[in-house]
mmCIF file of C-alpha atoms in Angstrom:
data_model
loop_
_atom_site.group_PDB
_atom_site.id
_atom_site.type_symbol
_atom_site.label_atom_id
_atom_site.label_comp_id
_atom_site.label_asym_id
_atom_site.label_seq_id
_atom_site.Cartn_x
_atom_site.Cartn_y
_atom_site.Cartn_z
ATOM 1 C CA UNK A 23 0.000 0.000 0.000
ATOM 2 C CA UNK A 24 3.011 2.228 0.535
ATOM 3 C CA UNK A 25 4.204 2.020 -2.939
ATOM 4 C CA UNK A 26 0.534 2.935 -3.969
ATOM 5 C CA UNK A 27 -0.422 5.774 -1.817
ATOM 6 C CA UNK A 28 2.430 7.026 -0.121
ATOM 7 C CA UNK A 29 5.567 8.111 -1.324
ATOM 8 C CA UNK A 30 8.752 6.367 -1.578
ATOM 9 C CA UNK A 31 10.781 6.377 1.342
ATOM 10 C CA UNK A 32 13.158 9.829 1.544
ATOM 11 C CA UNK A 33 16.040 9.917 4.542
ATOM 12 C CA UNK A 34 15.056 13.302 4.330
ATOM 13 C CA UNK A 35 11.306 13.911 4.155
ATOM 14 C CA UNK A 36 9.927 10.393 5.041
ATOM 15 C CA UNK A 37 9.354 11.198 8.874
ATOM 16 C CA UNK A 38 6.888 14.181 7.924
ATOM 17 C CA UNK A 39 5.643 12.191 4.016
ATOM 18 C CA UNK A 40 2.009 11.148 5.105
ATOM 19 C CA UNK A 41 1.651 7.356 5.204
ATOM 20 C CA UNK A 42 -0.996 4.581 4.892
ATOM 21 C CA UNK A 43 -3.621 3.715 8.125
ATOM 22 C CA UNK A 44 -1.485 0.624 10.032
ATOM 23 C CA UNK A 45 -3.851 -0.269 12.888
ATOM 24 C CA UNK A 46 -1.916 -2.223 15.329
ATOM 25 C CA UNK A 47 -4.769 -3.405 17.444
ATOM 26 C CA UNK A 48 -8.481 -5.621 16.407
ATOM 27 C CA UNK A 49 -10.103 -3.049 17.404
ATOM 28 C CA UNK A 50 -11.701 -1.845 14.285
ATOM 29 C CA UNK A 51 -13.212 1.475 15.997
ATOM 30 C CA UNK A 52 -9.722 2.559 16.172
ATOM 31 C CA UNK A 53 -8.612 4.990 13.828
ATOM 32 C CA UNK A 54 -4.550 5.722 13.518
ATOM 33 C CA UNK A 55 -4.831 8.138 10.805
ATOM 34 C CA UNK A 56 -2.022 8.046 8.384
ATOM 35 C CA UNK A 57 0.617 8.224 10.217
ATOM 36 C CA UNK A 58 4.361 8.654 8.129
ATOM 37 C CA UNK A 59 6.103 6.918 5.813
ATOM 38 C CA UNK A 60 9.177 6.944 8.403
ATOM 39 C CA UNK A 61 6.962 5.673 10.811
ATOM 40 C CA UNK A 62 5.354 2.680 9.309
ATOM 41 C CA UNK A 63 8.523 1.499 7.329
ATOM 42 C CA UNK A 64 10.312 1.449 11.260
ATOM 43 C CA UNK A 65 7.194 -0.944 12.088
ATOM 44 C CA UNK A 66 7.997 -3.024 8.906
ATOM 45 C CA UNK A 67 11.367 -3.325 10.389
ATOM 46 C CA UNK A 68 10.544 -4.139 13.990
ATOM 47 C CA UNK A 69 7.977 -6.700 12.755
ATOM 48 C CA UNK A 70 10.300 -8.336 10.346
ATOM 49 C CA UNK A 71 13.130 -8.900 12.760
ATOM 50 C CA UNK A 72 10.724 -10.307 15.834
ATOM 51 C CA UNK A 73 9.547 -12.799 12.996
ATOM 52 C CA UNK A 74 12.821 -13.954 11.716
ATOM 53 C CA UNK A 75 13.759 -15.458 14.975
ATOM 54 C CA UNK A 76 10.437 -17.092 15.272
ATOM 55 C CA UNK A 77 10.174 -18.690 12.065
ATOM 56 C CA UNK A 78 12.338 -22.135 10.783
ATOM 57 C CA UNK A 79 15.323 -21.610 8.780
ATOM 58 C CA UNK A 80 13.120 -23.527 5.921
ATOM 59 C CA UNK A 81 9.759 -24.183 5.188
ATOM 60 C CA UNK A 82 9.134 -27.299 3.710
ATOM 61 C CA UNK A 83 7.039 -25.632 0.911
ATOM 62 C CA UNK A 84 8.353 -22.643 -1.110
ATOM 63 C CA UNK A 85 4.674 -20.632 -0.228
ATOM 64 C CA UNK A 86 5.204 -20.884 3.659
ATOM 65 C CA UNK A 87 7.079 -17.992 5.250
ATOM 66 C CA UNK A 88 10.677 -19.382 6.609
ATOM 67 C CA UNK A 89 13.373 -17.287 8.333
ATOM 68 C CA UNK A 90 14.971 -17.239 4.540
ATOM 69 C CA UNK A 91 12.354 -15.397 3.456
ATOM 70 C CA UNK A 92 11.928 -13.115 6.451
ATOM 71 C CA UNK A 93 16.130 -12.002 5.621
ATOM 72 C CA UNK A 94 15.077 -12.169 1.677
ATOM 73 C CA UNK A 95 11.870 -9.093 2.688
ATOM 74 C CA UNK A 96 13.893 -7.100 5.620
ATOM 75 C CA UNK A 97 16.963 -6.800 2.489
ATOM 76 C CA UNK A 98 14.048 -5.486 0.541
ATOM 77 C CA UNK A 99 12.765 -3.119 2.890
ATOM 78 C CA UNK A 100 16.362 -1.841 3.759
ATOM 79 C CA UNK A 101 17.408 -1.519 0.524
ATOM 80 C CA UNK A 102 13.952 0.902 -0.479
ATOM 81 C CA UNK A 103 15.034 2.988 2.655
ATOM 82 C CA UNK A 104 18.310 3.609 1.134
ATOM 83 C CA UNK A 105 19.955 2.095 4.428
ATOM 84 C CA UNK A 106 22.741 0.387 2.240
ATOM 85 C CA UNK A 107 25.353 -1.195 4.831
ATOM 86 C CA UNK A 108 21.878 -2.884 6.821
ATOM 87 C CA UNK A 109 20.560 -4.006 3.051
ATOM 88 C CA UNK A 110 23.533 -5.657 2.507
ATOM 89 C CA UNK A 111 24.191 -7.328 6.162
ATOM 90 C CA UNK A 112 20.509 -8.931 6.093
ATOM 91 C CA UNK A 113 21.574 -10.198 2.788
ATOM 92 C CA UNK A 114 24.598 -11.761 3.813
ATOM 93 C CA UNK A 115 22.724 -13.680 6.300
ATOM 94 C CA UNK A 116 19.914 -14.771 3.710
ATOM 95 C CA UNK A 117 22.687 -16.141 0.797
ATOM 96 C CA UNK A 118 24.188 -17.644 3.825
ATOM 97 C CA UNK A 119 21.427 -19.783 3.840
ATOM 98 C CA UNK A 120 20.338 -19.909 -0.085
ATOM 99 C CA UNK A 121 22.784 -19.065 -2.555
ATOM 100 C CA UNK A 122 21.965 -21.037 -5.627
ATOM 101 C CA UNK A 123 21.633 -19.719 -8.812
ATOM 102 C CA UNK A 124 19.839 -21.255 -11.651
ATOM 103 C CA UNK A 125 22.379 -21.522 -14.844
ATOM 104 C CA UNK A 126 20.074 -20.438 -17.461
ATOM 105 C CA UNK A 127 22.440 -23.005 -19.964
ATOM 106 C CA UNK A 128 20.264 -25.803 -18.637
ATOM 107 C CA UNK A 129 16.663 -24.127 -19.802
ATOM 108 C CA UNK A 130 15.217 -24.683 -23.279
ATOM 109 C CA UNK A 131 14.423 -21.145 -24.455
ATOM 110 C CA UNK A 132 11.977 -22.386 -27.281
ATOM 111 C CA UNK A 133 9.424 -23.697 -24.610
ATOM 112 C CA UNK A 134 6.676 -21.614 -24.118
ATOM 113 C CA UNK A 135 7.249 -21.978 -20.046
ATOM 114 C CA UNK A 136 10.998 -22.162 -19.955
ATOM 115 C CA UNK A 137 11.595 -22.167 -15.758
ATOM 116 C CA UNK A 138 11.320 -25.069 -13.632
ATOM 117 C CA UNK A 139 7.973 -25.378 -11.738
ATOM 118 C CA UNK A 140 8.347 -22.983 -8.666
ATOM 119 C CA UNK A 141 5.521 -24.008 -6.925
ATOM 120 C CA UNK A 142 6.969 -27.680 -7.102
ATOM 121 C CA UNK A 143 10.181 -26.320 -6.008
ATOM 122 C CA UNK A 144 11.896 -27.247 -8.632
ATOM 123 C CA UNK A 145 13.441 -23.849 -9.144
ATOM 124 C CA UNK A 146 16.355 -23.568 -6.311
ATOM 125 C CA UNK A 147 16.012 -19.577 -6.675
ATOM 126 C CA UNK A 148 12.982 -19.445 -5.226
ATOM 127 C CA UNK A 149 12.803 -18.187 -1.817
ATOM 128 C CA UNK A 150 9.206 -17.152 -1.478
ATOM 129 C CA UNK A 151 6.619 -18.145 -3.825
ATOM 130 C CA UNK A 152 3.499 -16.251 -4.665
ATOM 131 C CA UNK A 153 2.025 -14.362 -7.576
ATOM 132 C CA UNK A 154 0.056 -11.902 -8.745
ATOM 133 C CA UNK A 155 -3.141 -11.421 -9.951
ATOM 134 C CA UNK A 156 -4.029 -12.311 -13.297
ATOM 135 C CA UNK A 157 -4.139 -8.947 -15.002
ATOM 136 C CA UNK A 158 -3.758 -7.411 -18.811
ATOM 137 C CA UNK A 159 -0.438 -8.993 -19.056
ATOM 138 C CA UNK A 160 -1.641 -12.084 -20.773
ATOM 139 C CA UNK A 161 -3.115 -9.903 -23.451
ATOM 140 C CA UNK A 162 -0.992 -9.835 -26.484
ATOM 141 C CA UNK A 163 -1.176 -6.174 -26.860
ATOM 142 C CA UNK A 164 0.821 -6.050 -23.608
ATOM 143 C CA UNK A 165 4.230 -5.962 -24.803
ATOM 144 C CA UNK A 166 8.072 -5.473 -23.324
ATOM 145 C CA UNK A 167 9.492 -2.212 -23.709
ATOM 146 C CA UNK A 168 11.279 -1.845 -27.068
ATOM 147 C CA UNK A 169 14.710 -0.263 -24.984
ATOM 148 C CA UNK A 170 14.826 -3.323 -22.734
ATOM 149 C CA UNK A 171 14.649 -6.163 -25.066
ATOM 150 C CA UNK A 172 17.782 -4.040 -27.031
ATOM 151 C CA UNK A 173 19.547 -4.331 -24.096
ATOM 152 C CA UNK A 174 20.086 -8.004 -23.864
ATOM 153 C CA UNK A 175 23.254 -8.735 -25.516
ATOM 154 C CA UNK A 176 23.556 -11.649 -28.488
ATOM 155 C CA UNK A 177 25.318 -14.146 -25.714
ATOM 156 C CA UNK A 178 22.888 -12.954 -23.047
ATOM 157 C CA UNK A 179 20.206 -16.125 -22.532
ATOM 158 C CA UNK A 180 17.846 -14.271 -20.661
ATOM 159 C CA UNK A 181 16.580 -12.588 -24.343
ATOM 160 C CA UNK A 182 15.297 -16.055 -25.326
ATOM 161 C CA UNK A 183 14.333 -17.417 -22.050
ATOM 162 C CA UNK A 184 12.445 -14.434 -20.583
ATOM 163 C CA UNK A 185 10.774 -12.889 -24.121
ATOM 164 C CA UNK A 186 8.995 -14.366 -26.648
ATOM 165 C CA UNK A 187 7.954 -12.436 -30.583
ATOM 166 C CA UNK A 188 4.884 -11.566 -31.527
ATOM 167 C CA UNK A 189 5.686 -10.574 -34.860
ATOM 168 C CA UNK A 190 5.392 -7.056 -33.971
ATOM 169 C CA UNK A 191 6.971 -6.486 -30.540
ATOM 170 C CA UNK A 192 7.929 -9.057 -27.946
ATOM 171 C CA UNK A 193 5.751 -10.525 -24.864
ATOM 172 C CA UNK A 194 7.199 -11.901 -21.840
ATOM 173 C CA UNK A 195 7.028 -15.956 -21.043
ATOM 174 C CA UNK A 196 9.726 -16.231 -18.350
ATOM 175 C CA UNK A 197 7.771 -16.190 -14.985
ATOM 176 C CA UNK A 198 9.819 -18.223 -12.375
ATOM 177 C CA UNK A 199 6.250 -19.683 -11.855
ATOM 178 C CA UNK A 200 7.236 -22.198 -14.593
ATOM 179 C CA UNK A 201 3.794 -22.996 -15.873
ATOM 180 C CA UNK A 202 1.836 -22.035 -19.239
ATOM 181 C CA UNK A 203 -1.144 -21.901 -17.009
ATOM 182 C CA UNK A 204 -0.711 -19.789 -13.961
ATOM 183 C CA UNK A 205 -3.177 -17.754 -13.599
ATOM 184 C CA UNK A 206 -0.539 -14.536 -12.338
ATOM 185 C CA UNK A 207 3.291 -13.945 -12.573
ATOM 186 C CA UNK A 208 5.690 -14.770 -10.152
ATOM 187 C CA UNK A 209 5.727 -12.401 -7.726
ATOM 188 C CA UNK A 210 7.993 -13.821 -4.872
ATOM 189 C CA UNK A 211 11.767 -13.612 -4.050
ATOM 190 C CA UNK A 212 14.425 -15.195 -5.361
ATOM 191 C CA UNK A 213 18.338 -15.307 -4.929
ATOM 192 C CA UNK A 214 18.980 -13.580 -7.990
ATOM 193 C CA UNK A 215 17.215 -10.584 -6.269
ATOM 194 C CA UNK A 216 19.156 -10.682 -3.267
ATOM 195 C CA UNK A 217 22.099 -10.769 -5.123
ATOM 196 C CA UNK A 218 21.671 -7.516 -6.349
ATOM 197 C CA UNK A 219 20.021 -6.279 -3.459
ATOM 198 C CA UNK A 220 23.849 -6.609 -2.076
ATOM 199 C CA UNK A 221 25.803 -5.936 -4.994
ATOM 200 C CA UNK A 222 23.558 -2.259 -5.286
ATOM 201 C CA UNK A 223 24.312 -2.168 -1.207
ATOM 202 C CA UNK A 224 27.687 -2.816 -1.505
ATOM 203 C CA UNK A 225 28.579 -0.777 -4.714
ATOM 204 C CA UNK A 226 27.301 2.018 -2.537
ATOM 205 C CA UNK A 227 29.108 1.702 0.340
ATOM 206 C CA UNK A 228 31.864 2.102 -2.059
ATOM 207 C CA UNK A 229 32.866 -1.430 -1.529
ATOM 208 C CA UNK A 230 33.152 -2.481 -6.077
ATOM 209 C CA UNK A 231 34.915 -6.236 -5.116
ATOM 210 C CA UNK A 232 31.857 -7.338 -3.513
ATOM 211 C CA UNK A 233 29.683 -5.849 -5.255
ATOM 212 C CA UNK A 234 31.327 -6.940 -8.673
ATOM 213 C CA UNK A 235 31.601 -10.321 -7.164
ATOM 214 C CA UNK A 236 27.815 -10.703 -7.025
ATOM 215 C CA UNK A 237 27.361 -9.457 -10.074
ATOM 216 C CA UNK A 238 29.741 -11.379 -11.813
ATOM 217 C CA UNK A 239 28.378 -14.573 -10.451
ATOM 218 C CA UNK A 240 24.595 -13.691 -11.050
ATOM 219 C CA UNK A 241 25.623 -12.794 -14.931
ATOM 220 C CA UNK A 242 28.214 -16.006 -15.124
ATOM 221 C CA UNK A 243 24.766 -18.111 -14.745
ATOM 222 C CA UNK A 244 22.949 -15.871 -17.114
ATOM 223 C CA UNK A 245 25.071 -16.272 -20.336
ATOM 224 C CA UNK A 246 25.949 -18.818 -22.766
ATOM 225 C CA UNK A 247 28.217 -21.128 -21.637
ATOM 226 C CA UNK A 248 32.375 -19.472 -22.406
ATOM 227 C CA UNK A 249 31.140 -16.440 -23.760
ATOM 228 C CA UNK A 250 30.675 -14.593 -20.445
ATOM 229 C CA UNK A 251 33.741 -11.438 -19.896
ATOM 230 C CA UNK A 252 33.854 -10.837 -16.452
ATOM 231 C CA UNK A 253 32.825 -6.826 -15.429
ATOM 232 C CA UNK A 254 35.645 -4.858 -13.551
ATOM 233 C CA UNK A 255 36.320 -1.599 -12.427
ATOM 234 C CA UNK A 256 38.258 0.793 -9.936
ATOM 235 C CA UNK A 257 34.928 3.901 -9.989
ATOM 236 C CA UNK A 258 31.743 3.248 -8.561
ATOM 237 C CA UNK A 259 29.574 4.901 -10.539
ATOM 238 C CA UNK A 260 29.728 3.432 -13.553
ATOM 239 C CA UNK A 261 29.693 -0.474 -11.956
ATOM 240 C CA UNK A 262 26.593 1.137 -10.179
ATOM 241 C CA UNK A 263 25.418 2.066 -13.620
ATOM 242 C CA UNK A 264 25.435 -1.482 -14.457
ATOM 243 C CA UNK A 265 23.888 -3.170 -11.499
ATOM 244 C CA UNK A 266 20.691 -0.887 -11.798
ATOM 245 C CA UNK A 267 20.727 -1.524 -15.626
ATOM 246 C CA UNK A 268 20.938 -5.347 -14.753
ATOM 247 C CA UNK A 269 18.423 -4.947 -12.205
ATOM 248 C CA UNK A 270 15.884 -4.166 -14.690
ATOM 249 C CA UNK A 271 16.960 -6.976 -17.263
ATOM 250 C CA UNK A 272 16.862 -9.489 -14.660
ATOM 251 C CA UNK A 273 13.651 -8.714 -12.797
ATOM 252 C CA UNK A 274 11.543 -8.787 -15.388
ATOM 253 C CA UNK A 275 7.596 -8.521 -14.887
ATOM 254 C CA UNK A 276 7.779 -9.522 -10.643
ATOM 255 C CA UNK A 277 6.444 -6.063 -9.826
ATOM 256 C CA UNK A 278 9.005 -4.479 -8.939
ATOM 257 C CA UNK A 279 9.726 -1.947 -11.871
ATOM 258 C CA UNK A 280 7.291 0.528 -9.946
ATOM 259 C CA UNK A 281 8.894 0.556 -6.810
ATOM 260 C CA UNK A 282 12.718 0.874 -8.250
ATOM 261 C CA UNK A 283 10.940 4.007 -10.540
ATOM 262 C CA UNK A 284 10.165 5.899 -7.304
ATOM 263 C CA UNK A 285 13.234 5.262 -5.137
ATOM 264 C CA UNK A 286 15.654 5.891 -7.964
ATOM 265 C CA UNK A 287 14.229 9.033 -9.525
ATOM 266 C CA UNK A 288 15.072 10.723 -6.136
ATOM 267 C CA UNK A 289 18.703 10.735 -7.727
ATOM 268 C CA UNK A 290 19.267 12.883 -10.865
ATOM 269 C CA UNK A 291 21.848 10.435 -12.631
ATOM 270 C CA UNK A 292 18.626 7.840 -12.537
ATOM 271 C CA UNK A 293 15.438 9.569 -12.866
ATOM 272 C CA UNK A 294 13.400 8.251 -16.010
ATOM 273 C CA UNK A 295 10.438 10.407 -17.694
ATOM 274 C CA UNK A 296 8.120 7.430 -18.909
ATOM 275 C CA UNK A 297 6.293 8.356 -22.146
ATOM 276 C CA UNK A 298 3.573 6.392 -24.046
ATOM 277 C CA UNK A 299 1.967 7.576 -26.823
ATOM 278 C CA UNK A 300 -1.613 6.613 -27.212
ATOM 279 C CA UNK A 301 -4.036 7.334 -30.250
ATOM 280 C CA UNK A 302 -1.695 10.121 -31.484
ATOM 281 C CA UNK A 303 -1.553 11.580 -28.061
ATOM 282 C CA UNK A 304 1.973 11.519 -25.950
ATOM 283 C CA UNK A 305 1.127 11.050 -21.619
ATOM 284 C CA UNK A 306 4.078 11.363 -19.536
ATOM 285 C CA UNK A 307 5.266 11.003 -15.638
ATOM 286 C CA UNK A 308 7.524 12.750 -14.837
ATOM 287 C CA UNK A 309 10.386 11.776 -12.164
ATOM 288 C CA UNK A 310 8.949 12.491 -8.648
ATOM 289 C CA UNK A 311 5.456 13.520 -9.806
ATOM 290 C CA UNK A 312 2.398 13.168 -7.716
ATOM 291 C CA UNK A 313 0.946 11.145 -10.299
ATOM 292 C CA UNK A 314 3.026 8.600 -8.637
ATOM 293 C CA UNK A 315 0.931 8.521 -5.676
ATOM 294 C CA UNK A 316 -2.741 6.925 -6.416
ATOM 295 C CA UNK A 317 -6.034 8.289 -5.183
ATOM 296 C CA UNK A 318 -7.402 7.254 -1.997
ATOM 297 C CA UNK A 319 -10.516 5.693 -2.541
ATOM 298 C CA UNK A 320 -13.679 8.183 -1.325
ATOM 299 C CA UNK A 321 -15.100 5.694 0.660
ATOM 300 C CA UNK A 322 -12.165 5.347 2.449
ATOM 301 C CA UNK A 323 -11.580 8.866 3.008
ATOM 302 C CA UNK A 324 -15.586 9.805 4.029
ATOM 303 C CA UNK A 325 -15.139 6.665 6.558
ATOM 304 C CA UNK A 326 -11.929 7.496 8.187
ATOM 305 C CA UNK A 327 -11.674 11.531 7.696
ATOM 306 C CA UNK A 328 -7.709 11.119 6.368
ATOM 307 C CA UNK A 329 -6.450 13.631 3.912
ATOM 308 C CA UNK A 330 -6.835 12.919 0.151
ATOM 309 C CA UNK A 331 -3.313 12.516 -2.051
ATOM 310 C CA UNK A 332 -2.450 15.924 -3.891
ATOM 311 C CA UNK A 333 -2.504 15.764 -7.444
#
């Protein structure tokens, strides 16, 4: 709900940014308000941590919460806070745990479900499985952005595995659900996330071996077999350059394009203007606008008296 109708989390706004109702009791005449963003993302935190030491170190099924999973979600959370050296420790301690990668060398890109069958745990990525809804991706007018599928490179396996033409444009087939008839997209977490969760951490703590390590490995298992040159580096910025540019390629349709949008256009070097162009008319968004922040619905706001979003 905070990625829908609160903004993303700023160090330097987020403990005065309104946030989202987060009753804490059953007592449904209770009525917190909003709140702030700073606020409810230090709950997140709390909560997460308490859990962790409650839950098993694996669940026996990839859809049941394990302490894996509760590392894989706190990395997540640290890492949209822009708390880099905590996203990366709560990392460490999740790859200590799972660090398999999947080498994409072993999948048959001309299937129309390439992945192994998450839910059967057959993918060893998979840290947390759920999905989403079934939505208007299925529809074959709902195609990949023209910029991303140029950015795989000829070697890169991902282009085959993860994108499939339409004669026109390209739609995506690579959900780490595995199956043709799913009725949403994987929408879990998976090592391959966490990797870059800590090689983005690490790269910006100025630390480029460990971060180029990760990287390095994660790409290594994305390639065709011998063709893969190994990125290095002495400056930051460009490596970071990379990782976020890999981010995108690699987390493909899990919902999480929306969420990187908002957190990164808070930095110059990254902010994106998105432009479509529908029936001869161009929309845009621009970086940080409050067109990022959705509505609150009225009924909500005549039952609980919170302040509408600007627009």
């Amino acid at each position: 709900m905070l990625q829908l109708f609160a903004k993303s989390y700023n160090p330097q706004t987020a403990a005065s940014d309104p946030g989202v109702p987060m009753p804490l009791s059953s007592n449904v005449s209770n009525r917190p308000g909003r709140g702030t963003v700073d606020k409810i993302y230090g709950q997140l935190t709390e909560d997460l941590s308490t859990a962790i030491d409650l839950l098993p170190i694996s669940a026996g099924l990839p859809t049941r919460p394990s302490r894996t999973a509760g590392y894989a979600l706190l990395a997540k959370v640290y890492l949209n806070m822009q708390q880099y050296a905590e996203a990366a420790s709560i990392a460490d301690k999740c790859l200590e745990i799972n660090n398999k990668l999947l080498d994409y060398n072993t999948l048959d890109p001309s299937s129309g479900a390439p992945m192994p069958a998450g839910i059967q745990n057959k993918n060893p990525e998979i840290i947390f499985y759920t999905t989403s809804l079934y939505g208007f991706y299925y529809l074959p007018s709902t195609e990949i952005a023209t910029e991303l599928v140029n950015g795989y490179e000829p070697n890169d396996l991902r282009r085959n595995v993860f994108l499939e033409s339409n004669g026109t444009g390209y739609n995506f087939k690579g959900s780490y659900t595995g199956d043709l008839f799913s009725y949403g997209l994987f929408a879990g977490i998976a090592t391959d996330e966490i990797y870059l969760i800590r090689a983005e951490a690490n790269i910006r703590s100025q630390k480029i071996p460990e971060a180029l390590r990760d990287l390095n490995l994660l790409l290594f298992n994305r390639y065709k077999s011998g063709t893969f040159v190994p990125i290095s580096g002495t400056n930051p910025e460009p490596v970071l350059r990379k990782i976020l540019t890999e981010r995108r390629k690699e987390l493909v349709a899990r919902g999480i394009r929306w969420s990187d949008l908002r957190r990164l256009n808070q930095d110059s070097r990254f902010a994106v203007t998105l432009k479509r162009n529908i029936g001869g008319t161009e929309y845009t968004l621009a970086p940080n606008s409050l067109r990022y922040l959705f509505p609150i619905p009225d009924n909500e706001i005549n039952s609980s008296g919170i302040a509408q979003n600007p627009r």
